[in-house]
Coordinates of C-alpha atoms (C1' of nucleotides) in Angstrom, one line a residue:
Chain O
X1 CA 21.9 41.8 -0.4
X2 CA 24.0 39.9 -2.5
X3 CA 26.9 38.5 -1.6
X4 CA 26.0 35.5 0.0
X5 CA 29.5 33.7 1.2
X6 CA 30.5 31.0 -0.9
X7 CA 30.8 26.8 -0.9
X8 CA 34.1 25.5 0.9
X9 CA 35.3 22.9 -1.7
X10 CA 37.5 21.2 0.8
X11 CA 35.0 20.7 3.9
X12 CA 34.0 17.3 4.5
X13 CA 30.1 19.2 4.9
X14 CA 28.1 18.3 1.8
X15 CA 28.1 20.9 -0.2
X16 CA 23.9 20.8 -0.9
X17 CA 24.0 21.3 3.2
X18 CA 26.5 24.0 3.3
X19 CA 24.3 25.9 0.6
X20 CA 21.1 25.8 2.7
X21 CA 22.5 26.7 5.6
X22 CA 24.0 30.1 3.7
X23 CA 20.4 30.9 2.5
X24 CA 18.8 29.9 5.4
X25 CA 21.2 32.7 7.2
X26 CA 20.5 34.9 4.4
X27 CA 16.9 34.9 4.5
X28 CA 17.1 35.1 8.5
X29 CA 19.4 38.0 8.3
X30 CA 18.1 40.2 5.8
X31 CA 14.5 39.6 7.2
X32 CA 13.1 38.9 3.8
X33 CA 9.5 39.3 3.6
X34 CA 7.0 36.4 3.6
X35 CA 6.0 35.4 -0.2
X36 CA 8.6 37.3 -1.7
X37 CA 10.6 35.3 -4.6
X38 CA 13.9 34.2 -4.1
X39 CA 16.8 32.8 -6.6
X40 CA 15.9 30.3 -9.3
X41 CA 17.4 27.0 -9.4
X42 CA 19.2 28.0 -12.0
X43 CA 20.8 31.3 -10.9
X44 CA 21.9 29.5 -7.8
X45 CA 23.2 26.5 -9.8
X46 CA 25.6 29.7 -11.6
X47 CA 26.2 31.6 -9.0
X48 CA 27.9 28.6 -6.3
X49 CA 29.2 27.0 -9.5
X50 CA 27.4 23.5 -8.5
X51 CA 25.3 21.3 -10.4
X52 CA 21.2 21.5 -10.1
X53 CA 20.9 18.6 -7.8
X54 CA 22.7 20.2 -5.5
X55 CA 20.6 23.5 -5.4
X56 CA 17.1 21.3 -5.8
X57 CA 18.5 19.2 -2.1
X58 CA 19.1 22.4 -0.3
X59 CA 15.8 23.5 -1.6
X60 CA 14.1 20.9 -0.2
X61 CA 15.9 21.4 2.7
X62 CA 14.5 24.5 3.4
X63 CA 11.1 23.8 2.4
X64 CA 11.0 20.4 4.6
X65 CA 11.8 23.1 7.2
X66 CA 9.1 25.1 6.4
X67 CA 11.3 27.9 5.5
X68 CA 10.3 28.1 1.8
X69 CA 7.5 26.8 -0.1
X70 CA 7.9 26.1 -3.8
X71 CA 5.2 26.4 -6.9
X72 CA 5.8 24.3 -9.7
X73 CA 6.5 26.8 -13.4
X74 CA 6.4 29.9 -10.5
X75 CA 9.4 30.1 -8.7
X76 CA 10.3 29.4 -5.2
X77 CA 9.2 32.0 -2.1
X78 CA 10.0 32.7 1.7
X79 CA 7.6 30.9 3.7
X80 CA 5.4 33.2 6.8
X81 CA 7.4 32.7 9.7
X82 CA 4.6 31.3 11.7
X83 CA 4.8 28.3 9.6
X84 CA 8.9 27.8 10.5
X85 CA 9.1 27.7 14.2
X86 CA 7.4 24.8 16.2
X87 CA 7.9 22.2 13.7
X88 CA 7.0 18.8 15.6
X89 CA 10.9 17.4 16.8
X90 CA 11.6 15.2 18.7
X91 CA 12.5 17.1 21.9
X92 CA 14.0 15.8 25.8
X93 CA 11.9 17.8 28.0
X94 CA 15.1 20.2 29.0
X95 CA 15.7 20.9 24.9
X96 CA 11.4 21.9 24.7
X97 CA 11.4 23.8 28.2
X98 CA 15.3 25.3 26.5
X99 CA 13.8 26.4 22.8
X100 CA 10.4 27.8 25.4
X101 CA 12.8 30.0 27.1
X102 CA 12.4 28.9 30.3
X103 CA 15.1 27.2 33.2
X104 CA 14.2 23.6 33.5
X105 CA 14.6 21.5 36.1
X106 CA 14.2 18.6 38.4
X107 CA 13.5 16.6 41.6
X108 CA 14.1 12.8 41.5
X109 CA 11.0 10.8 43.3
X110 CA 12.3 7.2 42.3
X111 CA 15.2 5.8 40.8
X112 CA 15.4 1.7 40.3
X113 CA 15.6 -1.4 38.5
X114 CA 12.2 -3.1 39.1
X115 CA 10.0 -5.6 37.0
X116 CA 8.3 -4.1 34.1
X117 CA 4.3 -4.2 33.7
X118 CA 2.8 -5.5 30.9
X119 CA 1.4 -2.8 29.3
X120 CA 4.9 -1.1 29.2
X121 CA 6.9 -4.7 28.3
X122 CA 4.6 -4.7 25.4
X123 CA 5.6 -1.2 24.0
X124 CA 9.2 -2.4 24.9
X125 CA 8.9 -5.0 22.8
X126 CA 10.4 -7.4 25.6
X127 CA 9.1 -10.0 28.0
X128 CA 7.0 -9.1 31.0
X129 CA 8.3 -9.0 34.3
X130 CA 11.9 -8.1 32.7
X131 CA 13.8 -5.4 35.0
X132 CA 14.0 -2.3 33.5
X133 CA 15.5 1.1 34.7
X134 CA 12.6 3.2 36.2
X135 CA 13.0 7.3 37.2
X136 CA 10.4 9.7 38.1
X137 CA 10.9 12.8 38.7
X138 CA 9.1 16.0 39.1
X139 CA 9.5 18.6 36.0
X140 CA 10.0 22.2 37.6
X141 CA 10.9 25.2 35.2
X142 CA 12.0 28.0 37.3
X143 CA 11.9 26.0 40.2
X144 CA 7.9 25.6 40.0
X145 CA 6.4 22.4 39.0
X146 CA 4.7 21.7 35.4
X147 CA 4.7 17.7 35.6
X148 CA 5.2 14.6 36.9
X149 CA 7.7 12.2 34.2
X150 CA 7.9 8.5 34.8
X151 CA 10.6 6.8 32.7
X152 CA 10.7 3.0 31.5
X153 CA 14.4 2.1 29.8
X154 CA 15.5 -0.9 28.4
X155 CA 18.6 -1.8 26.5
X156 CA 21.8 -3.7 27.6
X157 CA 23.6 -1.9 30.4
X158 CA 21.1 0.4 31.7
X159 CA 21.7 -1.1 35.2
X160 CA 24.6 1.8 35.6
X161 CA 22.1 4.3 35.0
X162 CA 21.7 3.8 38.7
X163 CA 24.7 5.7 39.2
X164 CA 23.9 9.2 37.9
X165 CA 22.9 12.1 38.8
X166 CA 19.4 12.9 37.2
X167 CA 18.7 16.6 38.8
X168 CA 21.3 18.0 36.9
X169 CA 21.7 15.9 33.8
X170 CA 19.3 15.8 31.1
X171 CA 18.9 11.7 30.7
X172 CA 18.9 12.5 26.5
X173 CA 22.5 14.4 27.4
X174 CA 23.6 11.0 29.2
X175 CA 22.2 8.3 26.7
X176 CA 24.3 9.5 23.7
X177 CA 27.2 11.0 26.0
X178 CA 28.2 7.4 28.0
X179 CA 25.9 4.9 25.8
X180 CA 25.9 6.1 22.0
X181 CA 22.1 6.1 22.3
X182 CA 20.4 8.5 20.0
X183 CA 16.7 9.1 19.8
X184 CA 15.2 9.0 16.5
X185 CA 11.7 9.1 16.5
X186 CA 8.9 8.9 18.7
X187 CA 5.2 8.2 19.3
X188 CA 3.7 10.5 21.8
X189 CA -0.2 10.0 22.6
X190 CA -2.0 12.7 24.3
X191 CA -5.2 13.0 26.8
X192 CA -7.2 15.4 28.6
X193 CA -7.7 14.2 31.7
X194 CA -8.7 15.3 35.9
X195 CA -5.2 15.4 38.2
X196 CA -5.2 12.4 40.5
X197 CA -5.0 13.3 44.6
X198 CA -1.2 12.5 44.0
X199 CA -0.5 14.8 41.5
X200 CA -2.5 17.7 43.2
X201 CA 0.1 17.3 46.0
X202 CA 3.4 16.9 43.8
X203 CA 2.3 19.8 40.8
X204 CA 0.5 22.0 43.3
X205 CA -2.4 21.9 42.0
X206 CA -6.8 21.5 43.6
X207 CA -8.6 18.5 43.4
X208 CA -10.6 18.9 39.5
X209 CA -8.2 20.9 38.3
X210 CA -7.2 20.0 34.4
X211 CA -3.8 17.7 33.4
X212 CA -2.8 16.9 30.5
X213 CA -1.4 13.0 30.0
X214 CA 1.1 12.1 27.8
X215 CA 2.6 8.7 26.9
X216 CA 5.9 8.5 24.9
X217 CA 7.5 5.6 23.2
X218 CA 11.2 6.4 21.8
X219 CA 12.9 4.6 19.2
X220 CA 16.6 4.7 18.5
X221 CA 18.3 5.1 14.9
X222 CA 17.7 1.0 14.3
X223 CA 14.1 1.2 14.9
X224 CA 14.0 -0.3 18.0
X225 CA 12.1 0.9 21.3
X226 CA 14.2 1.9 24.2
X227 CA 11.8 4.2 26.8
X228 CA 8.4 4.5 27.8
X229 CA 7.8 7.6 29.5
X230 CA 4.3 8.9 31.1
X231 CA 3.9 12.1 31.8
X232 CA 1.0 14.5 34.0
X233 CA 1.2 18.2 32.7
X234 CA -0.4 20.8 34.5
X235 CA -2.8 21.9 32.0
X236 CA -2.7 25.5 33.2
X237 CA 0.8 26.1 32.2
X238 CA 1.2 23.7 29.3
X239 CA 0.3 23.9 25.6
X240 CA 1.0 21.4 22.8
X241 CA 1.6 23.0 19.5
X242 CA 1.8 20.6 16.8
X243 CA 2.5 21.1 12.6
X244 CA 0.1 19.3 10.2
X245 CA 1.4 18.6 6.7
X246 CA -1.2 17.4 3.5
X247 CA -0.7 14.2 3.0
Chain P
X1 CA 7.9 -13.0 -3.9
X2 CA 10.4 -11.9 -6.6
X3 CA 7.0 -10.7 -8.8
X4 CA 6.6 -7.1 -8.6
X5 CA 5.1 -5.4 -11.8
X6 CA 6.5 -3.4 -13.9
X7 CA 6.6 0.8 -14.6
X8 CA 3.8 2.2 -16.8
X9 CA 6.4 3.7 -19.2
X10 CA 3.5 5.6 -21.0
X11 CA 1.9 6.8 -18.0
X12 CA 1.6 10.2 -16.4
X13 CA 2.6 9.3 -13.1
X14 CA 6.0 9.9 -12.8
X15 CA 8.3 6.5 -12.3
X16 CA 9.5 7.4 -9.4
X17 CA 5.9 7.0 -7.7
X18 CA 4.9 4.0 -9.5
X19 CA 8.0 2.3 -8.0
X20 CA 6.7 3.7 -5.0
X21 CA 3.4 2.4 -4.9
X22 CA 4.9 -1.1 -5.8
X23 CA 7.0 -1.3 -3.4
X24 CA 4.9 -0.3 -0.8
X25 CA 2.2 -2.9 -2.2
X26 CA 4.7 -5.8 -2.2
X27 CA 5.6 -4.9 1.4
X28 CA 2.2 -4.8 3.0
X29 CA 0.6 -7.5 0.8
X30 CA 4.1 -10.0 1.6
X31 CA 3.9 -9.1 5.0
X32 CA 7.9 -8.7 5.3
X33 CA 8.5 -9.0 8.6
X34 CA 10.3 -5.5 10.3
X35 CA 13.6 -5.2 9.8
X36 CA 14.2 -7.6 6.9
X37 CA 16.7 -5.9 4.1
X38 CA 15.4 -5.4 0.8
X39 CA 16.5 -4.7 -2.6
X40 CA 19.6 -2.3 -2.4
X41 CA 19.5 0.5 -5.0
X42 CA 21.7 -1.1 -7.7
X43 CA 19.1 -4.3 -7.8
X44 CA 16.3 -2.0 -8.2
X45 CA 17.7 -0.6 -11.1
X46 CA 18.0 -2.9 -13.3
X47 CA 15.6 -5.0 -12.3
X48 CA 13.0 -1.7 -12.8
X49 CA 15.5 -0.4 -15.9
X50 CA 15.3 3.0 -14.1
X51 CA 18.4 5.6 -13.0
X52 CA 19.4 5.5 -9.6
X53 CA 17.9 8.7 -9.2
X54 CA 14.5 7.2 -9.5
X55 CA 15.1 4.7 -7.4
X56 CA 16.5 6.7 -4.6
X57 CA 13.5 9.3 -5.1
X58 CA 10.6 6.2 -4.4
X59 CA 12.8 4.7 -1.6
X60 CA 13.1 8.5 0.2
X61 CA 9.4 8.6 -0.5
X62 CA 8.8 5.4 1.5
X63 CA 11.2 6.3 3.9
X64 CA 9.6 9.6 4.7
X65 CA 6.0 7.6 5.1
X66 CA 7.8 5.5 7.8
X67 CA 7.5 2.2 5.6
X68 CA 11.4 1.9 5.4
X69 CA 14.4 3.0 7.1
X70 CA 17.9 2.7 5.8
X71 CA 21.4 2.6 7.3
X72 CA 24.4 4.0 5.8
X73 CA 26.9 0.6 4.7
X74 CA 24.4 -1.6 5.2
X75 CA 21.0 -1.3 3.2
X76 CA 17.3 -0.7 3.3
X77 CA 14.8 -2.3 5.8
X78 CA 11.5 -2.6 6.6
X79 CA 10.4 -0.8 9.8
X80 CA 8.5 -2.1 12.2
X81 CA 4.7 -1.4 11.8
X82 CA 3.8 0.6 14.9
X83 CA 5.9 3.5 13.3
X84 CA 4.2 3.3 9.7
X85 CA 0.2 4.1 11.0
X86 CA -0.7 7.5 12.5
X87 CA 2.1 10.1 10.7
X88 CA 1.2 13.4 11.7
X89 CA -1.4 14.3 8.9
X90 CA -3.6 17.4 8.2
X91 CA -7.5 15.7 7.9
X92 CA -11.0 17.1 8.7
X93 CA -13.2 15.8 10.9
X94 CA -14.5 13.7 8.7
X95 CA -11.2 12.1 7.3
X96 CA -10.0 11.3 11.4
X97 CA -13.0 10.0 12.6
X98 CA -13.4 8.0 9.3
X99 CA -9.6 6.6 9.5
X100 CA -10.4 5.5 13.2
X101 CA -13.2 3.5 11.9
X102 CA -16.2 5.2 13.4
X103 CA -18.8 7.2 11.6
X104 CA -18.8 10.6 11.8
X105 CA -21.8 13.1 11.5
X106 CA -22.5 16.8 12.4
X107 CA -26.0 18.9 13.6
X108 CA -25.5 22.9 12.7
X109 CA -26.0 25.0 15.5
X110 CA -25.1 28.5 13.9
X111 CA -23.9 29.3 10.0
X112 CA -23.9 32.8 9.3
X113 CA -21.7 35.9 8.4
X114 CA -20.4 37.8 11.6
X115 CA -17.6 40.8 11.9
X116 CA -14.7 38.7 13.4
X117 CA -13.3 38.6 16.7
X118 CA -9.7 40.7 17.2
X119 CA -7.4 37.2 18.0
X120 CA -9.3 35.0 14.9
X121 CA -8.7 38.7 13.3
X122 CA -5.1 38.2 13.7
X123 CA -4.7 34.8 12.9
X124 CA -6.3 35.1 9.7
X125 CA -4.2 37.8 8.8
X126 CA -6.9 40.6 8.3
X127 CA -8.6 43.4 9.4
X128 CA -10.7 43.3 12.8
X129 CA -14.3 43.3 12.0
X130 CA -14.4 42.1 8.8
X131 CA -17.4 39.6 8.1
X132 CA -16.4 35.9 7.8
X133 CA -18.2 32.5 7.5
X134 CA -18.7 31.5 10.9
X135 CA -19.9 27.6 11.1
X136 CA -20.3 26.0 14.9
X137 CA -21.4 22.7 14.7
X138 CA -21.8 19.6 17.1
X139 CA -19.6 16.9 15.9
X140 CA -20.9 13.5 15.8
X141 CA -19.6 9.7 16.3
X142 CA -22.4 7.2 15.8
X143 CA -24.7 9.5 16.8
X144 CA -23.2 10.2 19.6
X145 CA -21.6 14.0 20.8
X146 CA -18.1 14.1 20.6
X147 CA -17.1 17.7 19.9
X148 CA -17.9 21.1 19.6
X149 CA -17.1 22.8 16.8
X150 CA -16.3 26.6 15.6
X151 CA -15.0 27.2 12.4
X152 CA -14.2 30.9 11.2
X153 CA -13.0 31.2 7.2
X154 CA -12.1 33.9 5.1
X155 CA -12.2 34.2 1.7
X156 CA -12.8 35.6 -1.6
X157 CA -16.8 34.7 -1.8
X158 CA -17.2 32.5 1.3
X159 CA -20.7 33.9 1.7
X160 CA -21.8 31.9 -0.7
X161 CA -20.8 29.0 2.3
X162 CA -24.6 30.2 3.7
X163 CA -26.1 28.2 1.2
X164 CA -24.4 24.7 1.5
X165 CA -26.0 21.9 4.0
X166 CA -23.2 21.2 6.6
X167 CA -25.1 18.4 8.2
X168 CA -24.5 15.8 5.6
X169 CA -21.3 17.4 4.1
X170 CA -17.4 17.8 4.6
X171 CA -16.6 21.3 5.1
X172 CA -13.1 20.1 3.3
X173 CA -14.9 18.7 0.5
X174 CA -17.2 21.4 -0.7
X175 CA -14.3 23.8 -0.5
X176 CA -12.3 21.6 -2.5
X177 CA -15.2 20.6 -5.1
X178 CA -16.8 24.4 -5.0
X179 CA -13.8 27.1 -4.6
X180 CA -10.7 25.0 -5.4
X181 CA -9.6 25.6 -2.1
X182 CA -6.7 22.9 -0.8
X183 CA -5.4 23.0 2.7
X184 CA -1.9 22.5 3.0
X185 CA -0.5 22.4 6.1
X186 CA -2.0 23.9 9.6
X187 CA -0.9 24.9 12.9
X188 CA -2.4 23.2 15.8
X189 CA -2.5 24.0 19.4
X190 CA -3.9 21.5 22.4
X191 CA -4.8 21.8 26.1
X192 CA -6.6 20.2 28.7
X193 CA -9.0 22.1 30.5
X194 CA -12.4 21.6 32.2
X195 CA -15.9 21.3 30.3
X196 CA -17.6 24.9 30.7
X197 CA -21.5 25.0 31.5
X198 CA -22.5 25.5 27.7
X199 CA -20.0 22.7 26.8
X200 CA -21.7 20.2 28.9
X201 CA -25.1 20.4 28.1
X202 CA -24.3 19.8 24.5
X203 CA -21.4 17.4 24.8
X204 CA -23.3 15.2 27.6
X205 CA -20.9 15.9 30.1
X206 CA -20.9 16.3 33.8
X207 CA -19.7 19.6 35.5
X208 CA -15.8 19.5 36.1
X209 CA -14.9 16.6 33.4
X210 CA -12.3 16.8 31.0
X211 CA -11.9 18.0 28.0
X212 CA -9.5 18.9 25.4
X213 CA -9.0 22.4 23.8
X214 CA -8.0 22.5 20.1
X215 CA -6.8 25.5 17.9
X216 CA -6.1 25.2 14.6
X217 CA -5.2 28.3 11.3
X218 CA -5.6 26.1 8.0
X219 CA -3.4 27.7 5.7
X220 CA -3.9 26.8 1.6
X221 CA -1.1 25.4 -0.8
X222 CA -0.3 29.4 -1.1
X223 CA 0.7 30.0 2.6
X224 CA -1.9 31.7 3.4
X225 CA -4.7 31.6 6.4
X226 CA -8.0 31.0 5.4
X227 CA -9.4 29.4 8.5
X228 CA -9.6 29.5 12.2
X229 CA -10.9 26.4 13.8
X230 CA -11.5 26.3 17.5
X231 CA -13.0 22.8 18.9
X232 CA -13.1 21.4 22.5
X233 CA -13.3 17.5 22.6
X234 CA -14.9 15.3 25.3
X235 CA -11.4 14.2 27.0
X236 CA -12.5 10.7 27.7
X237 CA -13.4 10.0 24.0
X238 CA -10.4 11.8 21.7
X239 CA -6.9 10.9 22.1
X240 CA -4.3 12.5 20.1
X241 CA -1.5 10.7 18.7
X242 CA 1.8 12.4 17.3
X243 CA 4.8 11.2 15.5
X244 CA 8.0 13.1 16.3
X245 CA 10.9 12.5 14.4
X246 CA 14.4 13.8 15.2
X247 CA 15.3 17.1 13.6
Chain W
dG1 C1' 37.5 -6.2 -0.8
dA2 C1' 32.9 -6.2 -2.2
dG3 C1' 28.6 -4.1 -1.4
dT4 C1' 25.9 -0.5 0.4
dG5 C1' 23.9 4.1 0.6
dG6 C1' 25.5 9.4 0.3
dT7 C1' 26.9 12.9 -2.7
dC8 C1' 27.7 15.0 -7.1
dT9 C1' 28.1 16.2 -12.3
dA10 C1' 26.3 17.7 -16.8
dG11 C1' 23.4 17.2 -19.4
dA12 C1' 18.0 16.3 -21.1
dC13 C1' 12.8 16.8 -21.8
dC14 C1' 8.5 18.1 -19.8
dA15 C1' 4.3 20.7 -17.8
dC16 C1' 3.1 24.7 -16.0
dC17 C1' 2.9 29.8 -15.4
dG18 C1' 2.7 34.6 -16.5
dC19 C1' 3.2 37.8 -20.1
Chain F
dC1 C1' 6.9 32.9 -25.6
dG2 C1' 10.6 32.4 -22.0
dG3 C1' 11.3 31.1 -17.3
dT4 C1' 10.2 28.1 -13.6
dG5 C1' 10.3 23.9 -11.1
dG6 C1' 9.4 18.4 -11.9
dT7 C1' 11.3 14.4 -13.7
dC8 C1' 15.0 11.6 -15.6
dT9 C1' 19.5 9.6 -17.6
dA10 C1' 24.3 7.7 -17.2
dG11 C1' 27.7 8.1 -15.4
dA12 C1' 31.3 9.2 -11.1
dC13 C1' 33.7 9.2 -6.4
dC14 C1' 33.2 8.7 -1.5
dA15 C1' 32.6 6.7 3.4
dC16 C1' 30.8 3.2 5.6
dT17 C1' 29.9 -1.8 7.0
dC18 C1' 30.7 -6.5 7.0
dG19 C1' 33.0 -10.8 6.3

DNA sequence: GAGTGGTCTAGACCACCGC
DNA sequence: CGGTGGTCTAGACCACTCG
C-alpha cells in the first residue's frame, strides 16, 4: 500500500504531473474508499524528495479532477467517485459516443463549400456570405441513428477538407492530424424541442416525438472561433450530464 | 490607464485576490479590447511589490474565470468576451433566473415529510424509506409558469424545513442562513422529452410540446448528497448554456 | 538575444481543526 | 497543543517566441 513508484529526475514530464498521475493510479488501483484521508503535503513533500509546491500543483490536480477534495487545517480526502467521471470536456462526438461505450459512426448527407448565413458568420466572427466548409452527416452508434450534425468551418485552407473521407475519420482526428488545429474550448447551448418531418425520416423517429437541439461554437488554443455545429438528438436515446462547480 | 490601485497590505484577503479583483476591474471598466497583451508577470511584480507567486496565483485565477488566456513565449491576453459570461456555475433557481435578468417567483404545491422513493433513495446515499423534506413547487418568471419543481433533501433536522415559507424565499438561502448548509458542486442530468398531462395543465402547455427533463444530486462542501432535485422546464422558454473546455 | 510564461527550491508565517 | 492546508517570499533554471 505503500510503495508508490518514484519521480524520474531525468524526464522532460514535470515532475508536479508525474506525481499526480502516480497517486491518481494509486488511489484507482488500491480502490481507496470515498472520504478516507490520504498523505499530507508534507509527507509527500519527504517521501518524493520534492519541494511543497510541487506536491500542492499535483494536489490541485487531482482535486480540479474531482478526484480529491481538500479541507483547509483537516487534511486532504478521496473524493465519491460519482463526482470524478463525467466531468464537462470538451468532447468530438466519436471521443463522447467512445468514453459511452458504444461504436460510433457515420453517413455523410452534404459536403461543400457554400456562403455562410448570417447567424453562423456572426458566431464565426467573419463576414456574411463568406464560403465556409459545410458537412452534415447522420450520427449512428451501432449503426442506428442518434442525430443529425451540421458543421460550419472556417479558417485558411479548409477548402481541402473537400477531399476526405468523413465516414471513417473523426473531423477532430483530421483538424490536428493535417492542420495543427486543436480545440480548446467550447460553448454548447441546449433545447428541448419537437423533431421536424426531416428529422423523423433521417433519425427514425414519429412525428411529436422529443429531440434534443444543440448548437456548438469551438474555439481554438488562440481564442478564436473555427466551427459551428447544430445538432438534432433523438431525445429517447440521449442524455446530457453536466458537472456544476460553486462559484 | 496605467492607474490601478494598490494591495490592502493589512487586509484579510489574501494578495493574491486583491490583485485579482483589480485586474479584473481595470479590464472590464477600460474595455481592453480581446486579445490585447497585458502586463507580463515580471511588470506586475514590481509594480504591485508582490512575489511572482502571487502574481501567477491572481493571473491563473482570471484565467480559470475565462477573463484571460495566456500563451507560452509570448504573454497574457484578454479573451474575447463571449467566452467570459455563462461558466458552467452551480445556482438555484433563484440565482439563474435572477442572472438572466427576469424575476423569479414560486407557488408551493406540496411541502411535507414523505418515506423516499428507492432511485432518490440511492442517490442520496441512504436507506429506502427514510422520511425526507419533499418541496414541489411551480417555478415562476414574471408571473408567469416556467417549471416544475421537486426537491427531495436529507439532513440532520430538515423537518424543521416544514415551517419556512417557500413562496417568497430561496431554498439555497434559508439553508445557508438556517443550517449552514453550502452546496458545492452538483451532478446534472438533461433530456428532452414531451410535456405529460399533469405537466401541462400547470405549466400552460399544449398536449405533445416540449419540454426539458432536469436531474440534479446537490452535494455540500463535504462530498456528500443532501438533495435530489428533479424539474421539467417548458422547452420553448429555458435554454441551457454550457462551457466545455478541453481536458 | 531579450522577454515571456512554466517549473522548481527552501524556506516562512498564518488560520483552522481536532484533541 | 500539534498537524493540516493557505498564503507568501526571493530567488533559480528552462523552453518557447519573436525580432
Amino acid at each position: 500500500m505503500e510503495v508508490l513508484g518514484e519521480i524520474d529526475r531525468s524526464s522532460p514530464i514535470p515532475y508536479y504531473y508525474q506525481l499526480q498521475e502516480i497517486l491518481q493510479t494509486w488511489i484507482e488501483e488500491n480502490h481507496i474508499s470515498p472520504h478516507t484521508q490520504i498523505f499530507s503535503e508534507g509527507e509527500l513533500c519527504e517521501r518524493f524528495g520534492v519541494s511543497r509546491t510541487v506536491v500542492r500543483q499535483a494536489l490541485l490536480g487531482l482535486e480540479r479532477d474531482g478526484l480529491i477534495y481538500r479541507v483547509k487545517g483537516r487534511g486532504s480526502f478521496v473524493a465519491p467517485p460519482k463526482l470524478r467521471q463525467q466531468i464537462t470536456e470538451l468532447t468530438s462526438f466519436t471521443q463522447d459516443m467512445q468514453k459511452r461505450g458504444v461504436r460510433p459512426g457515420a453517413r455523410v448527407l452534404y459536403q461543400e463549400m457554400h456562403p455562410v448565413s448570417e447567424t453562423v458568420a456572426q458566431r464565426l466572427q467573419i463576414p456574411p456570405q463568406t464560403p465556409v466548409f459545410c458537412l452534415e452527416r447522420v450520427r449512428l452508434v451501432n449503426d442506428q441513428p442518434l442525430a443529425l450534425q451540421t458543421a460550419h468551418l472556417s479558417f485558411d485552407g479548409c477548402e481541402s477538407l473537400l477531399e476526405e473521407d468523413f465516414e471513417n475519420q473523426s473531423l477532430y482526428a483530421i483538424l490536428a492530424a493535417r492542420y495543427g488545429i486543436t480545440p480548446f474550448q467550447a460553448e454548447q447551448e441546449y433545447e428541448a424541442s419537437i423533431a421536424r418531418p426531416r428529422e423523423t425520416k433521417l433519425l427514425n423517429l414519429q412525428p411529436g416525438d422529443p429531440v434534443m437541439h444543440i448548437c456548438r461554437v469551438t474555439y481554438d488554443t488562440d481564442r478564436h472561433p473555427f466551427e459551428v455545429t447544430q445538432c438534432v438528438y433523438r431525445g429517447d436515446k440521449y442524455r446530457f450530464v453536466a458537472l456544476l462547480r460553486k462559484a
